[in-house]
Short mmCIF file of C-alpha atoms in Angstrom, two decimals:
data_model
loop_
_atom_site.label_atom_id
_atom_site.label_comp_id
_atom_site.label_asym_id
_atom_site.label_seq_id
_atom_site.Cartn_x
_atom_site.Cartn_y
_atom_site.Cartn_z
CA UNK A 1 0.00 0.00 0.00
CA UNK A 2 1.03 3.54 -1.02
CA UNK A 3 2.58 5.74 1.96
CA UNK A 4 -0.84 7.66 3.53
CA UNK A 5 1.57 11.06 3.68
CA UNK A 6 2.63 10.41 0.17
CA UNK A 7 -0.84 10.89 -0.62
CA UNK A 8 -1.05 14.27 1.36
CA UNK A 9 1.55 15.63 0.06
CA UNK A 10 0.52 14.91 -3.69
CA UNK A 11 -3.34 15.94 -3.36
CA UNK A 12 -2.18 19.22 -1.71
CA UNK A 13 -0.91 19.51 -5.02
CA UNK A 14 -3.79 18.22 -7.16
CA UNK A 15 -1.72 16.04 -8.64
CA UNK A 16 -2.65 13.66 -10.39
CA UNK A 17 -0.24 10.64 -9.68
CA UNK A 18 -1.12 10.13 -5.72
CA UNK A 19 -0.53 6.78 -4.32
CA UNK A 20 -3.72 5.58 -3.34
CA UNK A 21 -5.30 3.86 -0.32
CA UNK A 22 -6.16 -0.01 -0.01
CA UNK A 23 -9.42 -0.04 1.16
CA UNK A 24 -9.74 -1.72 4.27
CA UNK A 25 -11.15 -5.70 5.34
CA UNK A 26 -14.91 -5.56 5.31
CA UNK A 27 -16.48 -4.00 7.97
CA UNK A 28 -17.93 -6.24 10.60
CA UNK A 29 -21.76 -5.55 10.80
CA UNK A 30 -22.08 -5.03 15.10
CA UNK A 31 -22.65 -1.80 15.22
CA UNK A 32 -23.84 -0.09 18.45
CA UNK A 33 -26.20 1.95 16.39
CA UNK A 34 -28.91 -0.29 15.73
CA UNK A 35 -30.64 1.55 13.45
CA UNK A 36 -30.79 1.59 10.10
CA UNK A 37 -29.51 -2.55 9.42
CA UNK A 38 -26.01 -2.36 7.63
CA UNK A 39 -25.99 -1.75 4.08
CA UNK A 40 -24.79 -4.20 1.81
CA UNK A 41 -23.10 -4.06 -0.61
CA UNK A 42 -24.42 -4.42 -4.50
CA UNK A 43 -22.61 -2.41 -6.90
CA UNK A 44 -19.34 -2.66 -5.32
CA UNK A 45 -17.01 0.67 -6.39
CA UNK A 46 -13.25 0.73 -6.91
CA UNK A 47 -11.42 -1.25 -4.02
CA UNK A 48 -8.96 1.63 -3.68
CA UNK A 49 -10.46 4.56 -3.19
CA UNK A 50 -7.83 7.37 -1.77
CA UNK A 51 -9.70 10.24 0.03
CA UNK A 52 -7.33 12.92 -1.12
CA UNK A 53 -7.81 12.09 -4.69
CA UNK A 54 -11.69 11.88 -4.54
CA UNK A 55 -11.47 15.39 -3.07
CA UNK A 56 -8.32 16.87 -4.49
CA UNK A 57 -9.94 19.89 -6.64
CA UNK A 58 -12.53 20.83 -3.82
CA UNK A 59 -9.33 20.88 -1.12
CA UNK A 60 -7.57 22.84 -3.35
CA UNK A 61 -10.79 24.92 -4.15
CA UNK A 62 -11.47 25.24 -0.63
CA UNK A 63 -7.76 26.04 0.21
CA UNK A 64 -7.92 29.07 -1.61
CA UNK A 65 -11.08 30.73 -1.11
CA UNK A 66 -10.43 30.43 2.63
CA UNK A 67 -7.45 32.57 2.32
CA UNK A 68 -10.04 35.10 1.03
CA UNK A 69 -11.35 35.26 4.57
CA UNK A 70 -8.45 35.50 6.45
CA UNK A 71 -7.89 39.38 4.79
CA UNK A 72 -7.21 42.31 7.54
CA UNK A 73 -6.54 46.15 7.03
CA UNK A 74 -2.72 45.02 9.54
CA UNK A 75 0.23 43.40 7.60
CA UNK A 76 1.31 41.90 10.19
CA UNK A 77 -2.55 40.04 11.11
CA UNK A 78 -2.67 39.36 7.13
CA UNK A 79 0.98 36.90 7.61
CA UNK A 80 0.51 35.34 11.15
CA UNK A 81 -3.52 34.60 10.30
CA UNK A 82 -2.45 32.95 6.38
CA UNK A 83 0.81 31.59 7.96
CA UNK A 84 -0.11 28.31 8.63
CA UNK A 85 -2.47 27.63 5.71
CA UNK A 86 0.79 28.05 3.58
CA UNK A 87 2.58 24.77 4.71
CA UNK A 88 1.94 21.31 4.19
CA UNK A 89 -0.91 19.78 5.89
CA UNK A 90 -3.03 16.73 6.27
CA UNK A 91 -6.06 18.77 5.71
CA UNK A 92 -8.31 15.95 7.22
CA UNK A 93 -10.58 17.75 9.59
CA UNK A 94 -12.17 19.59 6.36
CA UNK A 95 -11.47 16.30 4.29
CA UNK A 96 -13.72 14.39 7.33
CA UNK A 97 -16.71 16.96 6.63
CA UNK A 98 -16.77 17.01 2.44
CA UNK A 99 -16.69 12.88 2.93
CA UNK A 100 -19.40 12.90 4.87
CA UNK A 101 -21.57 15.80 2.92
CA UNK A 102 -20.79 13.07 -0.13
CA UNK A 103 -21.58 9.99 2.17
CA UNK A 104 -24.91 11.65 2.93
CA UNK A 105 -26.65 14.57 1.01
CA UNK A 106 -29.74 12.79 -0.08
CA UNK A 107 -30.38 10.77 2.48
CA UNK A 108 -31.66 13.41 5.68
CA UNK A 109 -35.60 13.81 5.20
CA UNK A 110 -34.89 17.48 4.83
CA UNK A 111 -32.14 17.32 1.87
CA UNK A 112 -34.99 18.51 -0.79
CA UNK A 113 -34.97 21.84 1.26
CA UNK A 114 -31.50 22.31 1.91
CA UNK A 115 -30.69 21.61 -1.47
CA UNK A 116 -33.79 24.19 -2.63
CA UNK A 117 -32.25 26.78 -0.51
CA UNK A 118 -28.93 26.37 -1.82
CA UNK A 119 -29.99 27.72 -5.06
CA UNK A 120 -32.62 29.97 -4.41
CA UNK A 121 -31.67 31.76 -0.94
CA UNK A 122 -28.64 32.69 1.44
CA UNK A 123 -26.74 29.23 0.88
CA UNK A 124 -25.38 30.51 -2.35
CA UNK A 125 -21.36 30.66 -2.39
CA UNK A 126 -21.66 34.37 -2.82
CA UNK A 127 -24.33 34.95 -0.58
CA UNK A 128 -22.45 33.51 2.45
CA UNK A 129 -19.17 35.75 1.71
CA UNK A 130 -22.18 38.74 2.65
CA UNK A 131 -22.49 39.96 6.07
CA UNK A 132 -25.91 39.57 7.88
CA UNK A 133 -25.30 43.12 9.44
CA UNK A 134 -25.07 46.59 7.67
CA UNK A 135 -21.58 46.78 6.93
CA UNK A 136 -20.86 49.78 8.39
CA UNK A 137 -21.84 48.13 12.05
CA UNK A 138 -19.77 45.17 11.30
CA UNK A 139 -16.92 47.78 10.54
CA UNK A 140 -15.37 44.43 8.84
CA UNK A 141 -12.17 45.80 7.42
CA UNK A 142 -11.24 42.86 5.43
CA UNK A 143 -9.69 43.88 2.23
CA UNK A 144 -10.63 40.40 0.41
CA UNK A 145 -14.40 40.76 0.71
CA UNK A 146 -16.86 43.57 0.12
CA UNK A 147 -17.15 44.87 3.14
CA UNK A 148 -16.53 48.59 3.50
CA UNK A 149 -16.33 50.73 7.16
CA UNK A 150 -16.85 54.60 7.57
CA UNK A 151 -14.67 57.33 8.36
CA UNK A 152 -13.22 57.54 11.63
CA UNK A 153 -12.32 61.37 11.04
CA UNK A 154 -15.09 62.60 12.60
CA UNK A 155 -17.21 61.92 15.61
CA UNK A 156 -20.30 59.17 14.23
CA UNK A 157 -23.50 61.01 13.46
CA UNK A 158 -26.81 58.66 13.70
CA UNK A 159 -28.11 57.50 10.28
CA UNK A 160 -31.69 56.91 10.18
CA UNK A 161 -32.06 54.01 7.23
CA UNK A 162 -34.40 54.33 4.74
CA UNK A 163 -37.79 52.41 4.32
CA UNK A 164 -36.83 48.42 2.88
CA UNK A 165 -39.49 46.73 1.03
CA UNK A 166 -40.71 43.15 2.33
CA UNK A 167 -38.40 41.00 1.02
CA UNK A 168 -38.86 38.57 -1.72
CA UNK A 169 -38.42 35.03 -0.24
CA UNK A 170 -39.45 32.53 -2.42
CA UNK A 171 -41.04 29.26 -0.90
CA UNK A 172 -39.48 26.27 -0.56
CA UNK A 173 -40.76 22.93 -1.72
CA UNK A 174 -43.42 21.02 0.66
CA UNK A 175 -41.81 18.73 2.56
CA UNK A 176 -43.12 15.23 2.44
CA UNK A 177 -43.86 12.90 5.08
CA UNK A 178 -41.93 9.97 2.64
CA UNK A 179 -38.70 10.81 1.67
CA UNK A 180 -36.31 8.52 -1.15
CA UNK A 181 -33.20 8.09 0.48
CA UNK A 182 -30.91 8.39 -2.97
CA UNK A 183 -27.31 9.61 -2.78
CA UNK A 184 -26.97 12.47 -4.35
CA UNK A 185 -22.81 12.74 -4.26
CA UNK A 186 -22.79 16.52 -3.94
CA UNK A 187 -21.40 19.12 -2.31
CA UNK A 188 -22.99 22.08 -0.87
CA UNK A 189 -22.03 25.40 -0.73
CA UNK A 190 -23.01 25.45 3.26
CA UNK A 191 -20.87 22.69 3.39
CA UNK A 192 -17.44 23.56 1.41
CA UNK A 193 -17.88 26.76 3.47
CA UNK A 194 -17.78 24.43 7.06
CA UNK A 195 -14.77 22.78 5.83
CA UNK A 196 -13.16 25.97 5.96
CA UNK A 197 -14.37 26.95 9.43
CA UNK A 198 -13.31 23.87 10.80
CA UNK A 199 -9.77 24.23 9.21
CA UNK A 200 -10.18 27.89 10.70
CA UNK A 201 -10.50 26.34 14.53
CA UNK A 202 -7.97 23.99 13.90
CA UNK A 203 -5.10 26.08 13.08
CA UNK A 204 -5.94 28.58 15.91
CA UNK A 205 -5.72 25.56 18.12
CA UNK A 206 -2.39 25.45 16.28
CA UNK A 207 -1.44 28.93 16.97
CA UNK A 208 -2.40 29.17 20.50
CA UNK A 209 -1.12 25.53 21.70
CA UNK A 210 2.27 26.43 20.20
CA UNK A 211 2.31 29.51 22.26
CA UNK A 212 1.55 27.49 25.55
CA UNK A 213 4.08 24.47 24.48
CA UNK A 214 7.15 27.08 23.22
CA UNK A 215 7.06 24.42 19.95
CA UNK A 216 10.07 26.09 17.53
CA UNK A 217 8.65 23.82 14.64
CA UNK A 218 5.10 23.06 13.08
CA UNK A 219 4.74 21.14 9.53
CA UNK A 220 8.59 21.46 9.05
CA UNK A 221 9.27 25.24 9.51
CA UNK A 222 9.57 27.20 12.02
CA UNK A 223 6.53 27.91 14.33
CA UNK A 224 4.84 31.31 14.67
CA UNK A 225 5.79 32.00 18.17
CA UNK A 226 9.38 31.88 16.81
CA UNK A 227 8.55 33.46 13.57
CA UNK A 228 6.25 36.34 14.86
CA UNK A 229 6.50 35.99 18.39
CA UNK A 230 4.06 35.11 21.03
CA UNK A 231 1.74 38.14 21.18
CA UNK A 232 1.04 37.92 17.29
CA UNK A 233 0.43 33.86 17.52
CA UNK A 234 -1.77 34.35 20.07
CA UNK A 235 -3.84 37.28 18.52
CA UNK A 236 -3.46 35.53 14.78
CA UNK A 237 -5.27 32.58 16.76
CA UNK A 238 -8.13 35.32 18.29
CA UNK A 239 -8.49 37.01 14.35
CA UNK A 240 -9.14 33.25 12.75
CA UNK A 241 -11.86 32.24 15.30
CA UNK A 242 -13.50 35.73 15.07
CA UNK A 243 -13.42 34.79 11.03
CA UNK A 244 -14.72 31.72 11.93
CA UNK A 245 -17.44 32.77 14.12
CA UNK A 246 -18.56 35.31 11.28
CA UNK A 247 -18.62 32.64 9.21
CA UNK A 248 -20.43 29.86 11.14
CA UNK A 249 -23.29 32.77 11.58
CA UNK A 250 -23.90 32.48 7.71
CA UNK A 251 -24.54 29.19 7.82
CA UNK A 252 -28.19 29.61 8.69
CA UNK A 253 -28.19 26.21 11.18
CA UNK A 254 -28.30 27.04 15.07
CA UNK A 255 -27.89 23.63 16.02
CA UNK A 256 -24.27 23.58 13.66
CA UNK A 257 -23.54 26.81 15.41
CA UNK A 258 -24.05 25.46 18.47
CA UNK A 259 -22.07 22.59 17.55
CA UNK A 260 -18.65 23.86 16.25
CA UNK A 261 -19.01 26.99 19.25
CA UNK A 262 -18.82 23.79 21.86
CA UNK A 263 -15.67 22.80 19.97
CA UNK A 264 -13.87 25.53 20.84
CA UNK A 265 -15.19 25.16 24.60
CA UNK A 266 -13.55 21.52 24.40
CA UNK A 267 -10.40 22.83 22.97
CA UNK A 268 -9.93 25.12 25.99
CA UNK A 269 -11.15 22.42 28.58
CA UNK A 270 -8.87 19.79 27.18
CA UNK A 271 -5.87 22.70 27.29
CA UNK A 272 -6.74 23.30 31.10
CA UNK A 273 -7.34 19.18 31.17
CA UNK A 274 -3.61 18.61 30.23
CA UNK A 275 -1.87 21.53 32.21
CA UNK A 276 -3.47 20.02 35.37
CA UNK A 277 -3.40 16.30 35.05
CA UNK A 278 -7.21 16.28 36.53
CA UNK A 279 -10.46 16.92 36.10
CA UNK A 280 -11.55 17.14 39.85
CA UNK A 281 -9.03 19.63 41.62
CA UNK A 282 -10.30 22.80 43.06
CA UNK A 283 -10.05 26.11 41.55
CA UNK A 284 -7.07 27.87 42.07
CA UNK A 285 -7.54 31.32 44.10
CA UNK A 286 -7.30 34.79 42.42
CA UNK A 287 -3.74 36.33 42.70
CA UNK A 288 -3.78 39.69 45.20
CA UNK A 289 -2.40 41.16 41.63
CA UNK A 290 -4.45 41.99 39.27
CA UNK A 291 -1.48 42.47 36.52
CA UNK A 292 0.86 38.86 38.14
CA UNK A 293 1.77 36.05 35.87
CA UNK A 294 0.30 33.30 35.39
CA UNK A 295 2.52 30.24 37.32
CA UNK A 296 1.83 27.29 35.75
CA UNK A 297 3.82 25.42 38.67
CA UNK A 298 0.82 26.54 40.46
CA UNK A 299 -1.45 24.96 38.14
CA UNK A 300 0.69 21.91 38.29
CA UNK A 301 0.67 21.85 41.64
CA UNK A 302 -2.79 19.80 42.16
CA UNK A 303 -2.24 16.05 43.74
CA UNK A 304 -1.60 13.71 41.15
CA UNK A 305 -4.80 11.09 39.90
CA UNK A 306 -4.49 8.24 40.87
CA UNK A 307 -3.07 5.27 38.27
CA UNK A 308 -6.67 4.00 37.30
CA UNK A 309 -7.45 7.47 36.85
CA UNK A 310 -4.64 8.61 34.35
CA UNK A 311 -6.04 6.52 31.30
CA UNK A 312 -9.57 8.28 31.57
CA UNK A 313 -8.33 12.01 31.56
CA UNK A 314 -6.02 10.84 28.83
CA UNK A 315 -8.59 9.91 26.66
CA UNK A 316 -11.23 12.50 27.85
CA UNK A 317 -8.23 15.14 26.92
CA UNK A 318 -7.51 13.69 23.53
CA UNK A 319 -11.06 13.45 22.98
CA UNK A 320 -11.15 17.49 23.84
CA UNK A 321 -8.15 18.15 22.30
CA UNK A 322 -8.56 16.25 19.15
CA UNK A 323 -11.39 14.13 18.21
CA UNK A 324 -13.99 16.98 19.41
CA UNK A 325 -13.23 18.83 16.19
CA UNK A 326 -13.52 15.76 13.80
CA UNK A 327 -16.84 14.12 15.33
CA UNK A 328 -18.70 17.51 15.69
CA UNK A 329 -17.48 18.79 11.92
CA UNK A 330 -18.82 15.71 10.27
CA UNK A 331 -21.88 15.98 11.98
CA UNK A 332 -22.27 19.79 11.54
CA UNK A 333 -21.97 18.24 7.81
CA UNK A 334 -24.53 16.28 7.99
CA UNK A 335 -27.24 18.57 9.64
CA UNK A 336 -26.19 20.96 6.93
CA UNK A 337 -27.20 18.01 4.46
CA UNK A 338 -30.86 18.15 5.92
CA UNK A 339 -30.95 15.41 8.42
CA UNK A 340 -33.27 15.82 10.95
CA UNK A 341 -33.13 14.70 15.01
CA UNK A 342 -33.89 11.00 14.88
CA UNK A 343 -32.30 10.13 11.60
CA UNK A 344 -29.09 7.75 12.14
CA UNK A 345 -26.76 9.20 9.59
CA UNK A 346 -25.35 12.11 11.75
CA UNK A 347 -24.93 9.75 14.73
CA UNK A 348 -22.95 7.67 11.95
CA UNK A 349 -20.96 11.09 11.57
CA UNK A 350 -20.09 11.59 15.44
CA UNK A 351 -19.72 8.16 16.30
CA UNK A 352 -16.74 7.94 13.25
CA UNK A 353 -15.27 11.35 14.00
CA UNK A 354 -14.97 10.24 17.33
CA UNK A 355 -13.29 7.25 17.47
CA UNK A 356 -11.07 8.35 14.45
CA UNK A 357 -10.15 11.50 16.13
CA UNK A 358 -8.80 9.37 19.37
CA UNK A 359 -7.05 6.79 16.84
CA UNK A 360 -5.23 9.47 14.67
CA UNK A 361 -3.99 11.35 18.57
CA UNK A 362 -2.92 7.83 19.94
CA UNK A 363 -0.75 7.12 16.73
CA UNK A 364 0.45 10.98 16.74
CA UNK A 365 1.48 9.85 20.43
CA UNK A 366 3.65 6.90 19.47
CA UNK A 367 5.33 9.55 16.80
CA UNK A 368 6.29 11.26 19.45
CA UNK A 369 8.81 8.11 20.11
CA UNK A 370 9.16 6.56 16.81
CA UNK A 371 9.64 9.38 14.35
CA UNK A 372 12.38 11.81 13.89
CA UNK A 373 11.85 15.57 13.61
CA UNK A 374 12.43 15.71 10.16
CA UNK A 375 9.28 13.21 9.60
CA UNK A 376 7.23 14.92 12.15
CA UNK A 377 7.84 18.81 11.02
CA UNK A 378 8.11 19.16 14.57
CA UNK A 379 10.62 18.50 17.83
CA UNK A 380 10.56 14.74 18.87
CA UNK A 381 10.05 13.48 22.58
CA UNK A 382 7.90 16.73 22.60
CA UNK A 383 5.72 15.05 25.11
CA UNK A 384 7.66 13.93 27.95
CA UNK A 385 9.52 17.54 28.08
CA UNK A 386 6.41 18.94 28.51
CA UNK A 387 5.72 16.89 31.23
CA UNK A 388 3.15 14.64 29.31
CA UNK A 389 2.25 11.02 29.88
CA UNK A 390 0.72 10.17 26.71
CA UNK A 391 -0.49 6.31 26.36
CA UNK A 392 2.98 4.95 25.73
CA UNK A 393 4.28 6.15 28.81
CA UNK A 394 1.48 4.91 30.50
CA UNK A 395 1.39 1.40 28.96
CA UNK A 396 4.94 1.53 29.71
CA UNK A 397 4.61 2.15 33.69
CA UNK A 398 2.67 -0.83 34.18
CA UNK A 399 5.79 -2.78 32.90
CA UNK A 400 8.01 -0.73 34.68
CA UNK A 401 6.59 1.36 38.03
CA UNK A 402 9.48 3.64 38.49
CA UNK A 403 7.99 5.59 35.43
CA UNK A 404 5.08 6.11 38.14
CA UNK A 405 7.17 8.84 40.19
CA UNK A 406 8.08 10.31 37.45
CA UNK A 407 4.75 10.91 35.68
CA UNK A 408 3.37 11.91 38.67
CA UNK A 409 6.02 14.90 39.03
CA UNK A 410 5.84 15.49 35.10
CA UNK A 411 9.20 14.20 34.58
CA UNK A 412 10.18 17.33 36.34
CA UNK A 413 14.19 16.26 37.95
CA UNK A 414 17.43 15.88 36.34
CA UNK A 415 17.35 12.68 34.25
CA UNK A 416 13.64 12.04 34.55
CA UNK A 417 13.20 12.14 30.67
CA UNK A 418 16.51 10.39 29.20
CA UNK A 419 14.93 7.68 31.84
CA UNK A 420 11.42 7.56 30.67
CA UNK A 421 12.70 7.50 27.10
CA UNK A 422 15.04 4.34 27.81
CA UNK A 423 12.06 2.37 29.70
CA UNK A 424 9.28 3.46 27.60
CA UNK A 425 12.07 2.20 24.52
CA UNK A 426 12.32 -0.97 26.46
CA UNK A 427 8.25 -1.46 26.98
CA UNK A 428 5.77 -2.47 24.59
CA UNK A 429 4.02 0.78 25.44
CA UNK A 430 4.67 2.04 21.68
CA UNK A 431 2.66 -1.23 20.47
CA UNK A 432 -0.11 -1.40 22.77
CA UNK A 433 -0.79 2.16 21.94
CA UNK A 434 -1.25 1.74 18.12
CA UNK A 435 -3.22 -1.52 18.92
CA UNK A 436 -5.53 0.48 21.48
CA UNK A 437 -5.65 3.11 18.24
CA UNK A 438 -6.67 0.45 15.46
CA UNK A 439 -9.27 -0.85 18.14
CA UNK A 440 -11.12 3.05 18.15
CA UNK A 441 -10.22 3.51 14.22
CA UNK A 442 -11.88 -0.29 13.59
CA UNK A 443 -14.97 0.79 15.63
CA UNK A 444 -15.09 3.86 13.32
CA UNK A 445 -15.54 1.13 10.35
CA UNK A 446 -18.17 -0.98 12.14
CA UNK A 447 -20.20 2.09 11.92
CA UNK A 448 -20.13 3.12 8.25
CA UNK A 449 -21.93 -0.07 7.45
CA UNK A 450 -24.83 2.05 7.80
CA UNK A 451 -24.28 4.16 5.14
CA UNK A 452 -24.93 3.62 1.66
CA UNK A 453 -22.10 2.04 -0.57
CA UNK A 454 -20.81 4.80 -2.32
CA UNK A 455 -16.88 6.06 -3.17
CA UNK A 456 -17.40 8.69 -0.09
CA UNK A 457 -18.29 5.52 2.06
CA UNK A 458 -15.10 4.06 0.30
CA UNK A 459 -12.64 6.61 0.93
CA UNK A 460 -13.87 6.86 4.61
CA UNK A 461 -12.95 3.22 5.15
CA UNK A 462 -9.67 3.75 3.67
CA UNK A 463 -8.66 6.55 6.38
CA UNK A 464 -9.70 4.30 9.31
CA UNK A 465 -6.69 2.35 7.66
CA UNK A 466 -4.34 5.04 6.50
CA UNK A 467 -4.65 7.19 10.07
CA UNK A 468 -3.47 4.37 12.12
CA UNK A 469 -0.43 3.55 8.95
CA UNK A 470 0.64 7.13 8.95
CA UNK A 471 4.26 7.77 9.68
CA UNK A 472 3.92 11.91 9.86
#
């Protein structure tokens, strides 16, 4: 099978000669959703279908457009906001939601109306570049989009608006109590547009977690902290999710609004998650000083969970961290496809994202230990220099308990991490890890049995395969 970051790189570049992806064994059909039965399948499609290829022009499409948003009347925002967007990347958090638009528009009982409204009202590619607000309010100085401000030279005088007519909305077609469940293998605009929001979130995440981890490298160059410093990385991060909050707004779905804004609430939890090691310690008192640092030995400071404990924040972290972002997006996908509460397919959505997001930050884990920096595009042994005790350390101190002292005191002494590294080295904590990852990225299979068979359904199988392969 072709390398998995071969394939990244070459899509990137909508080229044409990407290795592809061996679709993965069958799925088995248990799924814990028990509704709709599995799908069989009749009119099998191509047994390699490579994600990345499938979707190359409408990453590329969607790669440049977005750069469209990130516009601002500063220099310096314009660089640190398009910074990361001009490196290498996997892309898959978009890739997850334009698979599972594909894997689904047509089936919700609503897609007739959604699809209606994508021609005829604010769902048209243009239309959702428009602000909702007068554009003098939103004072939206973003060179890149027509959105123009007023002076500032003299003090605001009160504009009374003139009269608006009704407007013209036309109606949508009834919608009927029996729907056809036919794959349509479309994209929406809604949707190409939420593929760029989620990229958005992700690459503040980027922005802000390399502030809080001093990381000198991301995707092989150097990070923004070190190229722009920390104040810019950390307002470049602020800019892209005010973008992306703009953005969500024109979607026209509360319930996707209210998904992807609890995404960022889980990226912050799962931030606070790791810098204490707990999720039950009490809140730390308010400094006498309103302007003192922040002391993160403080936050440290909290007694340590106990052993049977450490496994659960893990994965409740990673799940914050990480798979948060992929299970909500590909449902926010599928809602934006017209499924309605009750319909399986965007519990298919959060139940994959889910499980894949945990399996691609469990093998990203064992990279930490098994890849050098020059793979990664970022420093190796990361991790334990933090003070982290990702799943191979952890599988690792039940083999060997002296690791125990040291996770609990974040591999803080003299020596702690050249130890760790030889006994985790030793340990089959590197194994167990990507077997506990192609357990979660198996489940994530079992539950696309559901779906139609379709080359989306295809190329979703193949990643369950090609995230737990990956070498970068």
């Amino acid at each position: 099978m072709g390398s998995w970051s071969s394939a990244v790189t070459a899509s990137m570049r909508v080229a044409s000669n990407a290795r592809r992806i061996t679709r993965p064994r069958s799925a088995r059909h248990h799924s814990v959703l028990a509704q709709p039965r599995p799908v069989p399948s009749q009119t099998p499609t191509s047994a390699k279908t490579d994600p990345y290829v499938l979707l190359a022009p409408h990453l590329e499409q969607m790669r440049t457009s977005l750069l469209t948003l990130l516009g601002s009347s500063h220099p310096s925002l314009n660089a640190i906001a398009q910074y990361y967007f001009l490196h290498p990347s996997k892309q898959l958090r978009p890739l997850l939601v334009l698979l599972f638009a594909r894997a689904t528009n047509g089936l919700g009982a609503e897609f007739s109306q959604v699809n209606w409204a994508a021609d005829n009202a604010r769902a048209h590619q243009q239309e959702l570049d428009a602000p909702l607000t007068r554009k003098d309010i939103l004072c939206d100085w973003n060179p890149s989009m027509p959105d123009h401000t007023a002076s500032f030279q003299s003090a605001f005088e009160l504009r009374i608006p003139p009269a608006q007519p009704p407007p013209y909305t036309p109606q949508p077609p009834p919608l009927h109590q029996t729907h056809s469940q036919t794959l349509t293998h479309t994209l929406l605009p809604t949707q190409l547009r939420l593929a760029q929001i989620v990229e958005m979130i992700h690459v503040a995440s980027l922005l802000h977690d390399d502030v809080l981890d001093k990381s000198p490298l991301r995707r092989g160059a150097p990070s923004a902290p070190a190229a722009f410093g920390n104040k810019l990385a950390v307002l470049g991060g602020d800019f892209l999710l005010g973008r992306a909050s703009a953005a969500l707004s024109r979607l026209g779905s509360h319930e996707v609004v209210e998904l992807i804004a609890s995404v960022i609430a889980n990226l912050v939890e799962g931030e606070i998650l790791q810098m204490k090691g707990s999720g039950t310690e009490a809140a730390p008192h308010p400094s006498s000083s309103a302007t003192s640092a922040i002391d993160l030995k403080d936050i440290h400071a909290s007694p340590s969970p106990l052993p049977s404990d450490k496994w659960a924040i893990y994965l409740k972290k990673t799940y914050l961290k990480t798979a948060s972002l992929m299970a909500k997006g590909a449902r926010a996908a599928v809602v934006l496809g017209g499924c309605r509460e009750g319909e399986v397919w965007k519990e298919v959505a959060y139940a994959y994202g889910r499980n894949l997001g945990i399996a691609f930050q469990l093998i990203d884990d064992t990279l930490d230990f098994s890849s050098s920096t020059a793979q990664l595009g970022k420093p190796g042994f990361a991790d334990l220099r933090l003070g982290l005790a990702t799943g191979p350390a952890l599988y690792a101190a039940e083999e060997f308990p002296e690791l125990e002292a040291m996770i609990e005191r974040r591999f803080g002494k003299d020596g702690d991490v050249e130890r760790a590294l030889t006994l985790i080295s030793s340990s089959n904590g590197v194994e167990r890890t990507r077997e506990l990852a192609r357990v979660h990225a198996e489940k994530a299979r079992e539950v696309l049995t559901l779906l139609p068979r379709s080359e989306a359904r295809d190329a979703l199988e193949a990643l369950t395969e090609g995230v737990v392969k990956r070498r970068w």
